[in-house]
mmCIF file of C-alpha atoms in Angstrom:
data_model
loop_
_atom_site.group_PDB
_atom_site.id
_atom_site.type_symbol
_atom_site.label_atom_id
_atom_site.label_comp_id
_atom_site.label_asym_id
_atom_site.label_seq_id
_atom_site.Cartn_x
_atom_site.Cartn_y
_atom_site.Cartn_z
ATOM 1 C CA MET A 13 55.364 2.982 -48.392
ATOM 2 C CA PRO A 14 55.602 6.785 -48.620
ATOM 3 C CA ARG A 15 56.006 8.531 -45.249
ATOM 4 C CA PRO A 16 52.518 10.274 -45.074
ATOM 5 C CA LEU A 17 50.878 6.845 -45.654
ATOM 6 C CA ARG A 18 53.072 5.187 -42.999
ATOM 7 C CA VAL A 19 51.979 7.883 -40.507
ATOM 8 C CA ILE A 20 48.280 7.353 -41.368
ATOM 9 C CA ALA A 21 48.632 3.556 -41.113
ATOM 10 C CA ALA A 22 50.424 3.827 -37.731
ATOM 11 C CA THR A 23 47.848 6.258 -36.389
ATOM 12 C CA PHE A 24 44.985 3.951 -37.571
ATOM 13 C CA ALA A 25 46.639 0.891 -35.896
ATOM 14 C CA LEU A 26 47.020 2.849 -32.670
ATOM 15 C CA LEU A 27 43.447 3.808 -32.604
ATOM 16 C CA LEU A 28 42.395 0.309 -33.356
ATOM 17 C CA VAL A 29 44.517 -1.158 -30.472
ATOM 18 C CA THR A 30 43.181 1.515 -28.101
ATOM 19 C CA ALA A 31 39.486 0.642 -29.037
ATOM 20 C CA CYS A 32 40.092 -3.006 -28.692
ATOM 21 C CA ASN A 33 41.761 -2.659 -25.299
ATOM 22 C CA SER A 34 38.925 -0.484 -24.112
ATOM 23 C CA ALA A 35 36.248 -3.019 -25.340
ATOM 24 C CA SER A 36 38.136 -5.972 -23.894
ATOM 25 C CA SER A 37 38.589 -4.362 -20.447
ATOM 26 C CA GLY A 38 34.922 -3.484 -20.169
ATOM 27 C CA GLY A 39 35.994 0.168 -19.559
ATOM 28 C CA THR A 40 33.834 3.247 -19.432
ATOM 29 C CA ALA A 41 32.697 3.412 -23.032
ATOM 30 C CA PRO A 42 31.021 6.721 -23.779
ATOM 31 C CA SER A 43 27.217 6.717 -23.653
ATOM 32 C CA SER A 44 24.631 9.002 -25.061
ATOM 33 C CA VAL A 45 22.455 8.467 -21.970
ATOM 34 C CA ARG A 46 22.935 11.136 -19.341
ATOM 35 C CA GLY A 47 24.399 9.566 -16.218
ATOM 36 C CA VAL A 48 24.911 6.075 -17.637
ATOM 37 C CA THR A 49 28.252 4.620 -18.593
ATOM 38 C CA ALA A 50 29.250 0.976 -19.332
ATOM 39 C CA ASP A 51 29.684 0.318 -15.708
ATOM 40 C CA SER A 52 27.850 2.888 -13.749
ATOM 41 C CA ILE A 53 24.521 4.725 -13.087
ATOM 42 C CA ARG A 54 24.789 8.226 -11.521
ATOM 43 C CA VAL A 55 22.065 9.164 -9.063
ATOM 44 C CA GLY A 56 21.465 12.034 -6.757
ATOM 45 C CA GLY A 57 18.876 13.131 -4.164
ATOM 46 C CA ILE A 58 17.032 16.236 -2.889
ATOM 47 C CA VAL A 59 16.143 16.296 0.768
ATOM 48 C CA SER A 60 15.218 18.916 3.399
ATOM 49 C CA MET A 61 18.353 18.461 5.666
ATOM 50 C CA THR A 62 17.900 21.788 7.322
ATOM 51 C CA THR A 63 14.743 23.894 8.109
ATOM 52 C CA ALA A 64 13.891 27.047 9.823
ATOM 53 C CA SER A 65 12.012 25.096 12.551
ATOM 54 C CA GLY A 66 14.937 22.619 13.111
ATOM 55 C CA TYR A 67 12.993 19.782 11.559
ATOM 56 C CA SER A 68 15.331 17.559 9.473
ATOM 57 C CA LYS A 69 14.924 14.734 7.053
ATOM 58 C CA LYS A 70 18.628 14.156 6.858
ATOM 59 C CA ASP A 71 18.359 10.302 7.540
ATOM 60 C CA THR A 72 16.563 9.982 4.134
ATOM 61 C CA ASP A 73 20.137 10.297 2.681
ATOM 62 C CA LEU A 74 21.380 7.498 4.932
ATOM 63 C CA GLY A 75 18.466 5.195 3.946
ATOM 64 C CA ALA A 76 19.140 5.713 0.246
ATOM 65 C CA ARG A 77 22.864 5.145 0.692
ATOM 66 C CA ALA A 78 22.217 1.985 2.591
ATOM 67 C CA ARG A 79 20.026 0.532 -0.188
ATOM 68 C CA TYR A 80 22.459 1.538 -2.970
ATOM 69 C CA ASP A 81 25.374 0.133 -0.957
ATOM 70 C CA ARG A 82 23.707 -3.219 -0.859
ATOM 71 C CA ALA A 83 22.907 -3.143 -4.622
ATOM 72 C CA ASN A 84 26.565 -2.434 -5.332
ATOM 73 C CA ALA A 85 27.728 -5.276 -3.067
ATOM 74 C CA GLU A 86 25.437 -7.664 -4.907
ATOM 75 C CA GLY A 87 27.007 -6.667 -8.223
ATOM 76 C CA GLY A 88 25.064 -3.591 -9.217
ATOM 77 C CA ILE A 89 22.133 -3.322 -11.539
ATOM 78 C CA ASN A 90 22.673 -5.487 -14.659
ATOM 79 C CA GLY A 91 26.464 -5.089 -14.126
ATOM 80 C CA ARG A 92 26.460 -1.382 -13.428
ATOM 81 C CA ARG A 93 27.308 0.133 -10.018
ATOM 82 C CA ILE A 94 25.169 2.991 -8.582
ATOM 83 C CA GLU A 95 27.232 6.080 -8.174
ATOM 84 C CA TYR A 96 25.245 7.840 -5.574
ATOM 85 C CA LEU A 97 26.213 11.399 -5.180
ATOM 86 C CA GLY A 98 24.308 11.983 -2.001
ATOM 87 C CA ALA A 99 21.312 14.391 -1.403
ATOM 88 C CA GLU A 100 21.262 18.119 -1.973
ATOM 89 C CA ASP A 101 19.790 20.146 0.932
ATOM 90 C CA ASP A 102 16.834 22.294 -0.199
ATOM 91 C CA GLY A 103 16.171 23.761 3.248
ATOM 92 C CA GLN A 104 12.426 23.381 2.445
ATOM 93 C CA ASP A 105 12.771 26.365 0.133
ATOM 94 C CA PRO A 106 11.146 26.228 -3.286
ATOM 95 C CA ALA A 107 13.923 28.276 -4.956
ATOM 96 C CA ARG A 108 16.593 25.889 -3.462
ATOM 97 C CA ASN A 109 14.578 22.925 -4.454
ATOM 98 C CA LEU A 110 14.529 23.979 -8.126
ATOM 99 C CA ALA A 111 18.215 25.012 -7.983
ATOM 100 C CA ALA A 112 19.144 21.586 -6.607
ATOM 101 C CA ALA A 113 17.268 19.824 -9.414
ATOM 102 C CA ARG A 114 18.942 21.953 -12.051
ATOM 103 C CA ARG A 115 22.341 21.411 -10.586
ATOM 104 C CA LEU A 116 21.928 17.596 -10.386
ATOM 105 C CA VAL A 117 20.882 17.398 -14.034
ATOM 106 C CA GLN A 118 22.906 20.196 -15.754
ATOM 107 C CA GLN A 119 26.079 19.992 -13.712
ATOM 108 C CA ASP A 120 26.193 16.511 -12.196
ATOM 109 C CA LYS A 121 24.521 14.807 -15.207
ATOM 110 C CA VAL A 122 22.535 12.348 -13.064
ATOM 111 C CA PHE A 123 20.348 9.708 -14.795
ATOM 112 C CA ALA A 124 17.883 9.792 -11.824
ATOM 113 C CA VAL A 125 16.936 11.711 -8.674
ATOM 114 C CA SER A 126 16.162 9.252 -5.784
ATOM 115 C CA PRO A 127 15.275 10.123 -3.144
ATOM 116 C CA MET A 128 13.323 13.385 -3.172
ATOM 117 C CA SER A 129 11.702 14.202 0.178
ATOM 118 C CA SER A 130 10.588 17.747 0.977
ATOM 119 C CA VAL A 131 7.366 19.705 1.675
ATOM 120 C CA THR A 132 8.165 21.687 -1.465
ATOM 121 C CA PHE A 133 8.816 20.309 -5.005
ATOM 122 C CA ALA A 134 9.427 23.309 -7.221
ATOM 123 C CA GLY A 135 11.831 21.251 -9.289
ATOM 124 C CA ALA A 136 9.112 18.753 -10.303
ATOM 125 C CA GLY A 137 8.271 20.417 -13.641
ATOM 126 C CA PHE A 138 11.914 20.804 -14.620
ATOM 127 C CA LEU A 139 12.797 17.184 -13.733
ATOM 128 C CA ASP A 140 9.810 15.870 -15.634
ATOM 129 C CA ALA A 141 10.518 18.075 -18.679
ATOM 130 C CA GLN A 142 14.116 16.852 -18.695
ATOM 131 C CA LYS A 143 12.934 13.219 -18.489
ATOM 132 C CA VAL A 144 14.642 12.490 -15.238
ATOM 133 C CA PRO A 145 13.219 9.455 -13.389
ATOM 134 C CA THR A 146 12.522 10.688 -9.910
ATOM 135 C CA VAL A 147 11.421 8.703 -6.860
ATOM 136 C CA GLY A 148 10.442 10.116 -3.474
ATOM 137 C CA TRP A 149 7.699 10.455 -0.861
ATOM 138 C CA GLY A 150 4.560 11.030 -2.744
ATOM 139 C CA THR A 151 3.074 13.481 -0.192
ATOM 140 C CA LEU A 152 2.857 16.268 -2.828
ATOM 141 C CA PRO A 153 0.588 16.498 -5.875
ATOM 142 C CA SER A 154 3.640 16.667 -8.086
ATOM 143 C CA PHE A 155 3.995 12.857 -7.607
ATOM 144 C CA CYS A 156 0.558 12.223 -9.006
ATOM 145 C CA GLY A 157 0.527 12.241 -12.756
ATOM 146 C CA PRO A 158 3.862 13.491 -14.237
ATOM 147 C CA ALA A 159 5.361 10.704 -16.462
ATOM 148 C CA HIS A 160 8.741 10.481 -14.891
ATOM 149 C CA LEU A 161 7.876 11.064 -11.099
ATOM 150 C CA TYR A 162 7.141 8.166 -8.741
ATOM 151 C CA GLY A 163 6.145 7.931 -5.090
ATOM 152 C CA PHE A 164 7.822 5.097 -3.269
ATOM 153 C CA ASN A 165 4.437 4.174 -1.751
ATOM 154 C CA GLY A 166 2.404 5.681 -4.619
ATOM 155 C CA CYS A 167 0.504 8.897 -5.021
ATOM 156 C CA LEU A 168 -0.689 10.012 -1.661
ATOM 157 C CA VAL A 169 -2.413 13.234 -2.667
ATOM 158 C CA PRO A 170 -4.406 12.445 -5.826
ATOM 159 C CA THR A 171 -6.218 14.780 -8.199
ATOM 160 C CA PRO A 172 -9.980 14.469 -8.811
ATOM 161 C CA GLY A 173 -10.639 11.237 -10.592
ATOM 162 C CA GLY A 174 -7.943 9.388 -8.471
ATOM 163 C CA THR A 175 -8.400 7.508 -5.213
ATOM 164 C CA LEU A 176 -7.622 8.139 -1.484
ATOM 165 C CA ASN A 177 -5.659 5.943 0.838
ATOM 166 C CA GLN A 178 -7.909 5.103 3.817
ATOM 167 C CA THR A 179 -5.235 3.704 6.142
ATOM 168 C CA TRP A 180 -5.418 6.702 8.609
ATOM 169 C CA PRO A 181 -9.236 6.980 8.903
ATOM 170 C CA GLU A 182 -9.684 3.170 9.128
ATOM 171 C CA GLY A 183 -6.827 2.830 11.564
ATOM 172 C CA LEU A 184 -8.299 5.440 13.982
ATOM 173 C CA ALA A 185 -11.639 3.866 13.649
ATOM 174 C CA ALA A 186 -10.103 0.654 14.911
ATOM 175 C CA VAL A 187 -8.578 2.520 17.836
ATOM 176 C CA LEU A 188 -11.841 4.164 18.767
ATOM 177 C CA GLY A 189 -13.953 1.048 18.369
ATOM 178 C CA GLY A 190 -15.576 2.282 15.165
ATOM 179 C CA ALA A 191 -16.178 5.631 13.513
ATOM 180 C CA ARG A 192 -19.901 5.861 13.970
ATOM 181 C CA GLY A 193 -20.853 8.630 16.371
ATOM 182 C CA LYS A 194 -17.213 9.744 16.553
ATOM 183 C CA SER A 195 -15.846 13.270 15.799
ATOM 184 C CA VAL A 196 -12.443 14.256 14.554
ATOM 185 C CA ALA A 197 -10.604 17.619 14.254
ATOM 186 C CA LEU A 198 -8.073 18.112 11.468
ATOM 187 C CA ILE A 199 -5.372 20.844 11.704
ATOM 188 C CA ALA A 200 -2.551 21.681 9.238
ATOM 189 C CA GLY A 201 -0.135 24.417 8.243
ATOM 190 C CA ASP A 202 -1.176 27.386 6.133
ATOM 191 C CA ASN A 203 0.591 26.282 2.963
ATOM 192 C CA ASP A 204 -0.368 24.441 -0.219
ATOM 193 C CA ALA A 205 0.485 20.987 1.199
ATOM 194 C CA GLY A 206 -1.555 21.767 4.363
ATOM 195 C CA LYS A 207 -4.500 22.938 2.459
ATOM 196 C CA PHE A 208 -4.509 19.945 0.231
ATOM 197 C CA GLY A 209 -4.026 17.641 3.216
ATOM 198 C CA ILE A 210 -7.148 19.124 4.885
ATOM 199 C CA ARG A 211 -9.145 18.589 1.714
ATOM 200 C CA THR A 212 -8.137 15.055 1.226
ATOM 201 C CA PHE A 213 -8.408 13.925 4.842
ATOM 202 C CA THR A 214 -11.715 15.609 5.323
ATOM 203 C CA GLN A 215 -13.115 13.369 2.603
ATOM 204 C CA GLY A 216 -11.279 10.300 3.815
ATOM 205 C CA PHE A 217 -12.566 10.574 7.414
ATOM 206 C CA LYS A 218 -16.085 11.364 6.339
ATOM 207 C CA ALA A 219 -16.078 8.396 4.023
ATOM 208 C CA ALA A 220 -15.028 6.185 6.963
ATOM 209 C CA GLY A 221 -17.968 7.384 8.959
ATOM 210 C CA PHE A 222 -16.516 10.124 11.190
ATOM 211 C CA GLN A 223 -18.056 13.517 11.759
ATOM 212 C CA VAL A 224 -15.317 16.026 10.790
ATOM 213 C CA ALA A 225 -15.904 18.749 13.406
ATOM 214 C CA TYR A 226 -12.985 21.027 12.615
ATOM 215 C CA ALA A 227 -10.796 21.150 9.515
ATOM 216 C CA LYS A 228 -8.483 24.049 8.964
ATOM 217 C CA ALA A 229 -4.991 24.777 7.463
ATOM 218 C CA ALA A 230 -4.562 27.707 9.828
ATOM 219 C CA VAL A 231 -1.205 27.404 11.472
ATOM 220 C CA PRO A 232 1.462 29.755 10.033
ATOM 221 C CA ALA A 233 3.885 27.588 7.942
ATOM 222 C CA THR A 234 6.897 29.904 8.228
ATOM 223 C CA SER A 235 6.853 30.758 11.945
ATOM 224 C CA MET A 236 5.808 28.326 14.743
ATOM 225 C CA PRO A 237 3.329 29.804 17.263
ATOM 226 C CA SER A 238 4.601 30.473 20.712
ATOM 227 C CA ASP A 239 1.130 30.450 22.033
ATOM 228 C CA TRP A 240 -1.288 27.646 20.893
ATOM 229 C CA SER A 241 -4.246 28.588 22.956
ATOM 230 C CA ALA A 242 -6.203 30.184 20.087
ATOM 231 C CA TYR A 243 -6.037 26.866 18.206
ATOM 232 C CA THR A 244 -6.723 24.598 21.191
ATOM 233 C CA LYS A 245 -9.682 26.512 22.336
ATOM 234 C CA GLU A 246 -11.315 26.329 18.906
ATOM 235 C CA ILE A 247 -10.524 22.601 18.554
ATOM 236 C CA LEU A 248 -11.747 21.677 22.047
ATOM 237 C CA ARG A 249 -15.103 23.366 21.468
ATOM 238 C CA SER A 250 -15.610 21.978 17.947
ATOM 239 C CA GLY A 251 -17.239 18.596 18.745
ATOM 240 C CA PRO A 252 -20.940 17.923 18.989
ATOM 241 C CA GLY A 253 -22.663 20.166 21.626
ATOM 242 C CA GLY A 254 -19.430 22.220 21.984
ATOM 243 C CA ARG A 255 -17.529 19.338 23.485
ATOM 244 C CA ALA A 256 -14.050 18.154 22.578
ATOM 245 C CA PRO A 257 -13.733 15.941 19.540
ATOM 246 C CA ASP A 258 -12.927 12.268 19.973
ATOM 247 C CA ALA A 259 -9.638 12.590 17.951
ATOM 248 C CA VAL A 260 -7.288 15.388 16.925
ATOM 249 C CA VAL A 261 -5.397 14.700 13.784
ATOM 250 C CA SER A 262 -2.380 16.933 12.962
ATOM 251 C CA VAL A 263 -0.979 17.131 9.502
ATOM 252 C CA MET A 264 2.126 18.974 10.525
ATOM 253 C CA GLN A 265 5.835 18.378 11.217
ATOM 254 C CA THR A 266 7.362 17.447 14.644
ATOM 255 C CA PRO A 267 8.070 20.865 16.162
ATOM 256 C CA TYR A 268 4.650 22.040 15.541
ATOM 257 C CA ASN A 269 3.112 18.758 16.796
ATOM 258 C CA ILE A 270 5.077 19.091 20.040
ATOM 259 C CA GLY A 271 3.740 22.516 20.614
ATOM 260 C CA LEU A 272 0.100 21.658 19.809
ATOM 261 C CA PHE A 273 0.034 18.333 21.607
ATOM 262 C CA THR A 274 1.538 19.861 24.774
ATOM 263 C CA ALA A 275 -1.123 22.638 24.758
ATOM 264 C CA LEU A 276 -3.904 20.083 24.232
ATOM 265 C CA LYS A 277 -2.834 17.965 27.166
ATOM 266 C CA ARG A 278 -2.322 20.989 29.473
ATOM 267 C CA SER A 279 -5.960 21.935 28.556
ATOM 268 C CA GLY A 280 -7.107 18.574 29.852
ATOM 269 C CA TYR A 281 -7.760 16.837 26.513
ATOM 270 C CA LYS A 282 -8.154 13.072 26.884
ATOM 271 C CA GLY A 283 -9.080 11.959 23.418
ATOM 272 C CA VAL A 284 -6.942 10.361 20.740
ATOM 273 C CA ILE A 285 -4.072 12.396 19.093
ATOM 274 C CA SER A 286 -2.560 11.353 15.920
ATOM 275 C CA ASP A 287 -0.070 12.555 13.331
ATOM 276 C CA PRO A 288 2.008 11.206 10.405
ATOM 277 C CA THR A 289 5.470 12.176 11.304
ATOM 278 C CA ASP A 290 6.530 11.445 14.792
ATOM 279 C CA TYR A 291 7.815 7.879 14.533
ATOM 280 C CA ASP A 292 11.428 8.465 15.602
ATOM 281 C CA PRO A 293 13.121 7.042 18.702
ATOM 282 C CA GLY A 294 15.483 10.004 18.470
ATOM 283 C CA LEU A 295 12.681 12.373 19.560
ATOM 284 C CA LEU A 296 12.514 10.556 22.963
ATOM 285 C CA ALA A 297 15.891 11.924 24.126
ATOM 286 C CA LYS A 298 14.265 14.955 25.626
ATOM 287 C CA ASP A 299 11.769 14.564 28.411
ATOM 288 C CA ALA A 300 9.468 17.406 27.204
ATOM 289 C CA THR A 301 9.296 15.890 23.787
ATOM 290 C CA LYS A 302 8.664 12.415 25.162
ATOM 291 C CA GLN A 303 5.783 13.794 27.409
ATOM 292 C CA ALA A 304 4.213 15.719 24.448
ATOM 293 C CA LEU A 305 4.193 12.582 22.219
ATOM 294 C CA ASP A 306 3.303 10.040 24.927
ATOM 295 C CA GLY A 307 0.072 8.290 23.800
ATOM 296 C CA VAL A 308 0.183 9.780 20.265
ATOM 297 C CA HIS A 309 -0.865 7.420 17.512
ATOM 298 C CA VAL A 310 1.530 7.853 14.479
ATOM 299 C CA LEU A 311 0.490 6.843 10.994
ATOM 300 C CA LEU A 312 2.962 4.742 9.051
ATOM 301 C CA GLN A 313 2.756 3.698 5.436
ATOM 302 C CA PHE A 314 5.398 1.000 5.790
ATOM 303 C CA GLN A 315 5.803 -1.996 8.035
ATOM 304 C CA PRO A 316 6.666 -0.865 11.654
ATOM 305 C CA PHE A 317 10.223 -1.276 12.802
ATOM 306 C CA GLU A 318 8.854 -3.590 15.527
ATOM 307 C CA SER A 319 7.912 -6.208 12.969
ATOM 308 C CA ASP A 320 10.197 -9.204 12.317
ATOM 309 C CA SER A 321 9.690 -9.846 8.642
ATOM 310 C CA PRO A 322 12.640 -10.870 6.388
ATOM 311 C CA ALA A 323 12.423 -7.502 4.588
ATOM 312 C CA MET A 324 12.547 -5.611 7.897
ATOM 313 C CA ARG A 325 15.603 -7.601 9.075
ATOM 314 C CA GLN A 326 17.306 -6.801 5.787
ATOM 315 C CA PHE A 327 16.495 -3.096 6.147
ATOM 316 C CA LYS A 328 18.002 -3.058 9.625
ATOM 317 C CA ALA A 329 21.118 -4.856 8.558
ATOM 318 C CA ASP A 330 21.623 -2.439 5.620
ATOM 319 C CA ILE A 331 21.170 0.654 7.774
ATOM 320 C CA ARG A 332 23.641 -0.649 10.366
ATOM 321 C CA LYS A 333 26.194 -1.357 7.715
ATOM 322 C CA ALA A 334 25.821 2.003 6.042
ATOM 323 C CA ALA A 335 26.143 3.653 9.525
ATOM 324 C CA GLY A 336 29.521 2.111 9.951
ATOM 325 C CA GLY A 337 28.386 -0.923 11.978
ATOM 326 C CA LYS A 338 26.553 1.204 14.621
ATOM 327 C CA ASP A 339 23.080 0.599 15.762
ATOM 328 C CA VAL A 340 21.499 4.010 14.920
ATOM 329 C CA PRO A 341 17.941 5.032 15.812
ATOM 330 C CA LEU A 342 15.597 4.081 12.960
ATOM 331 C CA ASN A 343 13.073 6.592 11.702
ATOM 332 C CA MET A 344 10.606 7.084 8.918
ATOM 333 C CA HIS A 345 13.038 9.347 6.933
ATOM 334 C CA ALA A 346 15.568 6.476 6.716
ATOM 335 C CA MET A 347 12.698 4.285 5.431
ATOM 336 C CA THR A 348 11.798 7.025 2.843
ATOM 337 C CA GLY A 349 15.212 7.075 1.416
ATOM 338 C CA TYR A 350 15.617 3.341 1.488
ATOM 339 C CA MET A 351 12.332 2.561 -0.272
ATOM 340 C CA SER A 352 12.769 5.406 -2.747
ATOM 341 C CA ALA A 353 16.132 3.824 -3.738
ATOM 342 C CA ASP A 354 14.522 0.295 -3.693
ATOM 343 C CA LEU A 355 11.818 1.267 -6.187
ATOM 344 C CA PHE A 356 14.269 3.004 -8.529
ATOM 345 C CA LEU A 357 16.592 -0.097 -8.386
ATOM 346 C CA SER A 358 13.741 -2.506 -8.943
ATOM 347 C CA ILE A 359 12.475 -0.704 -12.042
ATOM 348 C CA ALA A 360 15.983 -0.163 -13.409
ATOM 349 C CA ALA A 361 16.772 -3.853 -13.097
ATOM 350 C CA LYS A 362 13.706 -4.683 -15.071
ATOM 351 C CA ALA A 363 14.731 -2.218 -17.764
ATOM 352 C CA GLY A 364 17.704 -4.484 -18.580
ATOM 353 C CA LYS A 365 21.246 -3.885 -19.707
ATOM 354 C CA ASP A 366 20.309 -1.246 -22.328
ATOM 355 C CA LEU A 367 19.336 1.271 -19.718
ATOM 356 C CA THR A 368 17.799 4.494 -21.236
ATOM 357 C CA VAL A 369 15.072 6.777 -20.004
ATOM 358 C CA GLU A 370 12.840 5.131 -22.523
ATOM 359 C CA SER A 371 13.600 1.593 -21.354
ATOM 360 C CA PHE A 372 13.157 2.708 -17.727
ATOM 361 C CA GLN A 373 9.844 4.195 -18.535
ATOM 362 C CA LYS A 374 8.736 1.079 -20.394
ATOM 363 C CA ALA A 375 9.767 -1.113 -17.471
ATOM 364 C CA ALA A 376 7.904 1.078 -15.054
ATOM 365 C CA ALA A 377 4.715 0.884 -17.225
ATOM 366 C CA GLY A 378 4.450 -2.857 -16.514
ATOM 367 C CA PHE A 379 6.105 -3.016 -13.089
ATOM 368 C CA SER A 380 4.743 -4.855 -10.002
ATOM 369 C CA ASP A 381 6.018 -6.807 -7.053
ATOM 370 C CA THR A 382 4.691 -8.090 -3.710
ATOM 371 C CA GLY A 383 5.546 -8.404 -0.080
ATOM 372 C CA THR A 384 7.738 -5.240 0.245
ATOM 373 C CA LEU A 385 7.957 -2.937 3.221
ATOM 374 C CA VAL A 386 5.248 -0.826 1.718
ATOM 375 C CA GLY A 387 3.155 -3.666 0.584
ATOM 376 C CA ASP A 388 2.366 -4.622 -3.019
ATOM 377 C CA ARG A 389 3.664 -2.167 -5.599
ATOM 378 C CA ALA A 390 2.501 -1.479 -9.123
ATOM 379 C CA GLU A 391 3.038 1.101 -11.866
ATOM 380 C CA PRO A 392 1.573 3.112 -13.388
ATOM 381 C CA LYS A 393 -1.050 2.653 -10.635
ATOM 382 C CA GLY A 394 1.381 4.324 -8.192
ATOM 383 C CA GLN A 395 1.270 7.621 -10.296
ATOM 384 C CA LYS A 396 -2.563 7.855 -9.651
ATOM 385 C CA GLU A 397 -3.140 6.322 -6.234
ATOM 386 C CA SER A 398 -1.279 5.020 -3.123
ATOM 387 C CA PHE A 399 -0.406 1.365 -2.614
ATOM 388 C CA GLY A 400 -3.030 1.613 0.199
ATOM 389 C CA CYS A 401 -1.101 0.013 3.046
ATOM 390 C CA GLY A 402 -0.113 1.116 6.503
ATOM 391 C CA ALA A 403 -0.140 0.747 10.289
ATOM 392 C CA LEU A 404 -0.578 2.891 13.454
ATOM 393 C CA VAL A 405 1.991 2.757 16.226
ATOM 394 C CA ARG A 406 1.511 4.427 19.681
ATOM 395 C CA LEU A 407 4.175 5.798 21.941
ATOM 396 C CA LYS A 408 3.676 4.410 25.454
ATOM 397 C CA ASN A 409 6.030 4.855 28.390
ATOM 398 C CA GLY A 410 8.897 5.879 26.215
ATOM 399 C CA ARG A 411 8.435 3.023 23.699
ATOM 400 C CA TYR A 412 6.601 2.559 20.517
ATOM 401 C CA GLU A 413 4.125 -0.240 20.143
ATOM 402 C CA VAL A 414 2.028 -1.367 17.262
ATOM 403 C CA ALA A 415 -1.556 -0.154 17.888
ATOM 404 C CA VAL A 416 -3.088 -1.255 14.474
ATOM 405 C CA PRO A 417 -1.041 -3.794 12.563
ATOM 406 C CA PHE A 418 0.286 -3.177 8.996
ATOM 407 C CA ARG A 419 -2.382 -4.026 6.368
ATOM 408 C CA CYS A 420 -3.767 -2.706 3.053
ATOM 409 C CA TYR A 421 -7.142 -1.032 2.758
ATOM 410 C CA PRO A 422 -9.316 -0.579 -0.397
ATOM 411 C CA PRO A 423 -8.985 3.013 -1.694
ATOM 412 C CA ILE A 424 -12.012 5.316 -2.220
ATOM 413 C CA PRO A 425 -12.549 7.590 -5.206
ATOM 414 C CA PHE A 426 -11.358 11.152 -4.674
ATOM 415 C CA GLY A 427 -13.324 14.012 -6.063
#
């Protein structure tokens, strides 16, 4: 055989052997799907780890890692391990949120973003346009409608034509012995999320039978007030006949709530106080914080940590393992990360071995399961409405107790 032909033949044989070895070893064969190889799925997160007020959702990352670790320990998803890159910190800044989304897709080449938890989601349009499956806390309108974005407990702030979750109004009605003849004051930060929250909760509380005596997104969102008297005076005179309302509901984050609740109590307010964020044993380390939150009813949209269901026992075991065997304080942020990861994993598993964005979306379009920590889940229902389940816990003498057990409520039309 002439030398040139011998070289070509040898080269071809070498390439053939290399290809066969790669195939037989199940190695990382190239894939045309961003973030997916023969044996891995690359995922990243976006979380507000640091903020100007000191509020942090950092444990969202721990919760996600705990769930991905268990998935890998059980053999991965259809034979692929989850390569979790951790969460980018957006600092609650829209520009950083968008930058984090771009970095995860364009540089890190992730298949999905899960979890995403922040009060801003400037990266939503980019992630949806890039067809990146994204799962997070659906407290923003961005989670309600875009094809590739999913709330772990559904869409919590729907657009007209959607539905409203009635867990909070119905739960407080149970605490007060009924909503008839009862008044409520709603207060939020002066930002888009706060304004939308006031709009939705005003409708929800009215539908439950409450008189909404006060509803304002008036608190500066970028600088926490040092003097809350202007707000408390207005709230405490807003009820029928100029009296205090029966309940004050804050749609704000922990540092703001501590300031407002402390001022309300110093003014002599004896009614029900409620918020959706302060379910965190770590907050009880400081006496001033513990006093401010004592008696407060906190809305949960997942099973309380005090429950003893198999799913809750699994969650606690997974968190403990991810934390290096330590018993760390549990909080709603850890649950947010955990259940965001859980929803992504559940849909990806249904998509099968041939994982693509298209197969993921097809699996999501017919996805449902029951008995999870957030109740029964279904898509695409979750892109239009919440899963409608929740509970209220109350801080009493330094400990949380279940005030209204976890249950699911029929949603109401939002318009």
